[in-house]
Amino acid sequence: MSIQQSDVLYTAVATAENGRDGRVATEDGRLDVVVNPPKEMGGNGEGTNPEQLFAAGYSACFQGALGVVARQTKADISGSTVTAKVGIGKNDDGFGLIVEISAHIPNVDAATGRALLEQAHQVCPYSKATRGNISVTLV
């Protein structure tokens, strides 16, 4: 289900120069980073890369979604962390992404943790945006 423009609460604006080997900055100046391909892809690896930026955004968003479902179920997720691993590789269309989301939730048992991850995956905007487009594994 998509949202309407009138329902938008915030819009982030970022501009890239020279693609994967240049610079990316947000309109407000809070993010301004050099991007370079990683050494594994033939680059110098000195800057960050789009996959790292995507992993950072996805992990933060997913942690937020985990908080939403934890409040709904009254689960204690204090001290929890969410890690996103974003891989890039060749596929039939050129290149594609694969994601693994893992969480450490120290105050719940394994079954509860798994249920919370599944629920967070349903409400996380990044998960919604990628659903059906890339492989996302929950750990």
CSV table of C-alpha atoms in Angstrom, one decimal:
chain,number,residue,atom,x,y,z
A,1,MET,CA,0.0,0.0,0.0
A,2,SER,CA,1.5,3.3,-1.0
A,3,ILE,CA,1.2,6.6,0.8
A,4,GLN,CA,-0.1,9.8,-0.8
A,5,GLN,CA,2.1,12.9,-1.1
A,6,SER,CA,-0.2,14.7,1.4
A,7,ASP,CA,0.6,12.0,4.0
A,8,VAL,CA,4.4,12.5,3.8
A,9,LEU,CA,5.9,13.6,7.2
A,10,TYR,CA,9.5,14.0,6.1
A,11,THR,CA,11.5,13.9,2.9
A,12,ALA,CA,15.2,13.2,2.8
A,13,VAL,CA,17.1,14.7,-0.1
A,14,ALA,CA,20.5,13.5,-1.1
A,15,THR,CA,22.6,14.2,-4.2
A,16,ALA,CA,25.3,12.1,-5.7
A,17,GLU,CA,28.2,13.3,-7.8
A,18,ASN,CA,30.2,10.8,-9.9
A,19,GLY,CA,28.1,7.8,-8.9
A,20,ARG,CA,29.8,5.0,-7.0
A,21,ASP,CA,33.2,6.9,-7.1
A,22,GLY,CA,32.5,10.4,-5.9
A,23,ARG,CA,30.5,12.1,-3.2
A,24,VAL,CA,27.0,12.0,-1.7
A,25,ALA,CA,25.6,14.8,0.4
A,26,THR,CA,22.2,15.6,1.9
A,27,GLU,CA,20.5,18.9,1.2
A,28,ASP,CA,20.8,19.9,4.9
A,29,GLY,CA,24.6,19.1,5.0
A,30,ARG,CA,24.3,16.6,7.8
A,31,LEU,CA,25.6,13.9,5.6
A,32,ASP,CA,28.5,14.6,3.2
A,33,VAL,CA,30.6,11.5,2.4
A,34,VAL,CA,33.1,10.3,-0.2
A,35,VAL,CA,31.9,7.1,-1.9
A,36,ASN,CA,34.2,4.7,-3.5
A,37,PRO,CA,33.8,1.1,-4.7
A,38,PRO,CA,35.1,-1.4,-2.2
A,39,LYS,CA,38.3,-3.2,-2.9
A,40,GLU,CA,36.3,-6.4,-3.6
A,41,MET,CA,34.8,-4.6,-6.6
A,42,GLY,CA,38.0,-3.0,-7.9
A,43,GLY,CA,37.9,0.2,-6.0
A,44,ASN,CA,40.2,1.8,-3.6
A,45,GLY,CA,37.9,1.2,-0.6
A,46,GLU,CA,38.8,4.5,1.0
A,47,GLY,CA,35.3,6.0,1.2
A,48,THR,CA,32.0,4.5,2.1
A,49,ASN,CA,29.8,2.8,-0.5
A,50,PRO,CA,26.1,2.6,-1.3
A,51,GLU,CA,25.8,-0.8,0.3
A,52,GLN,CA,27.2,0.5,3.6
A,53,LEU,CA,24.8,3.4,3.5
A,54,PHE,CA,21.9,1.1,2.8
A,55,ALA,CA,22.9,-1.3,5.6
A,56,ALA,CA,23.1,1.7,8.0
A,57,GLY,CA,19.6,2.9,7.1
A,58,TYR,CA,18.0,-0.5,7.0
A,59,SER,CA,19.4,-1.5,10.4
A,60,ALA,CA,18.3,1.8,12.0
A,61,CYS,CA,14.8,1.5,10.5
A,62,PHE,CA,14.5,-2.1,11.5
A,63,GLN,CA,15.5,-1.3,15.1
A,64,GLY,CA,12.8,1.3,15.1
A,65,ALA,CA,10.2,-1.2,13.8
A,66,LEU,CA,11.4,-3.7,16.4
A,67,GLY,CA,10.6,-1.0,19.1
A,68,VAL,CA,7.1,-0.5,17.7
A,69,VAL,CA,6.3,-4.2,17.8
A,70,ALA,CA,7.9,-4.6,21.2
A,71,ARG,CA,5.7,-1.9,22.7
A,72,GLN,CA,2.7,-3.5,21.2
A,73,THR,CA,3.5,-6.9,22.7
A,74,LYS,CA,5.1,-5.4,25.9
A,75,ALA,CA,8.4,-7.2,25.2
A,76,ASP,CA,11.6,-5.9,26.8
A,77,ILE,CA,14.1,-5.1,24.0
A,78,SER,CA,16.3,-2.9,26.1
A,79,GLY,CA,19.9,-3.5,25.1
A,80,SER,CA,19.0,-4.9,21.8
A,81,THR,CA,21.0,-4.3,18.5
A,82,VAL,CA,20.1,-4.9,14.9
A,83,THR,CA,22.7,-5.5,12.2
A,84,ALA,CA,22.1,-5.4,8.5
A,85,LYS,CA,24.5,-7.2,6.1
A,86,VAL,CA,24.0,-6.0,2.6
A,87,GLY,CA,25.7,-7.9,-0.2
A,88,ILE,CA,26.0,-7.0,-3.8
A,89,GLY,CA,26.7,-9.4,-6.6
A,90,LYS,CA,26.0,-10.2,-10.2
A,91,ASN,CA,22.6,-11.6,-11.3
A,92,ASP,CA,20.7,-12.1,-14.5
A,93,ASP,CA,19.9,-8.4,-14.8
A,94,GLY,CA,23.5,-7.1,-14.0
A,95,PHE,CA,23.8,-6.6,-10.2
A,96,GLY,CA,21.5,-7.2,-7.3
A,97,LEU,CA,21.4,-7.0,-3.5
A,98,ILE,CA,20.9,-9.6,-0.8
A,99,VAL,CA,20.3,-8.7,2.9
A,100,GLU,CA,20.6,-10.5,6.2
A,101,ILE,CA,19.1,-8.8,9.2
A,102,SER,CA,20.3,-10.1,12.6
A,103,ALA,CA,19.3,-9.0,16.0
A,104,HIS,CA,20.6,-9.5,19.5
A,105,ILE,CA,17.7,-9.2,22.0
A,106,PRO,CA,19.1,-10.1,25.4
A,107,ASN,CA,15.9,-10.0,27.5
A,108,VAL,CA,13.7,-12.4,25.5
A,109,ASP,CA,13.8,-16.1,24.7
A,110,ALA,CA,14.7,-17.3,21.2
A,111,ALA,CA,11.1,-18.0,20.2
A,112,THR,CA,9.9,-14.5,21.3
A,113,GLY,CA,12.9,-12.9,19.6
A,114,ARG,CA,12.1,-14.7,16.3
A,115,ALA,CA,8.4,-13.6,16.5
A,116,LEU,CA,9.5,-10.0,17.2
A,117,LEU,CA,11.8,-10.1,14.1
A,118,GLU,CA,9.0,-11.5,11.9
A,119,GLN,CA,6.6,-8.8,13.1
A,120,ALA,CA,9.2,-6.0,12.7
A,121,HIS,CA,9.8,-7.2,9.2
A,122,GLN,CA,6.2,-6.7,8.4
A,123,VAL,CA,6.1,-3.1,9.6
A,124,CYS,CA,9.6,-1.8,8.7
A,125,PRO,CA,9.4,0.6,5.8
A,126,TYR,CA,12.7,-0.7,4.3
A,127,SER,CA,11.4,-4.3,4.5
A,128,LYS,CA,8.2,-3.2,2.8
A,129,ALA,CA,10.2,-1.4,0.1
A,130,THR,CA,12.4,-4.4,-0.6
A,131,ARG,CA,9.7,-7.2,-0.3
A,132,GLY,CA,9.6,-9.2,-3.4
A,133,ASN,CA,12.6,-7.4,-4.9
A,134,ILE,CA,15.6,-8.8,-3.0
A,135,SER,CA,16.3,-11.7,-0.7
A,136,VAL,CA,16.0,-10.7,3.0
A,137,THR,CA,16.9,-13.3,5.6
A,138,LEU,CA,16.1,-12.8,9.3
A,139,VAL,CA,18.6,-14.2,11.9
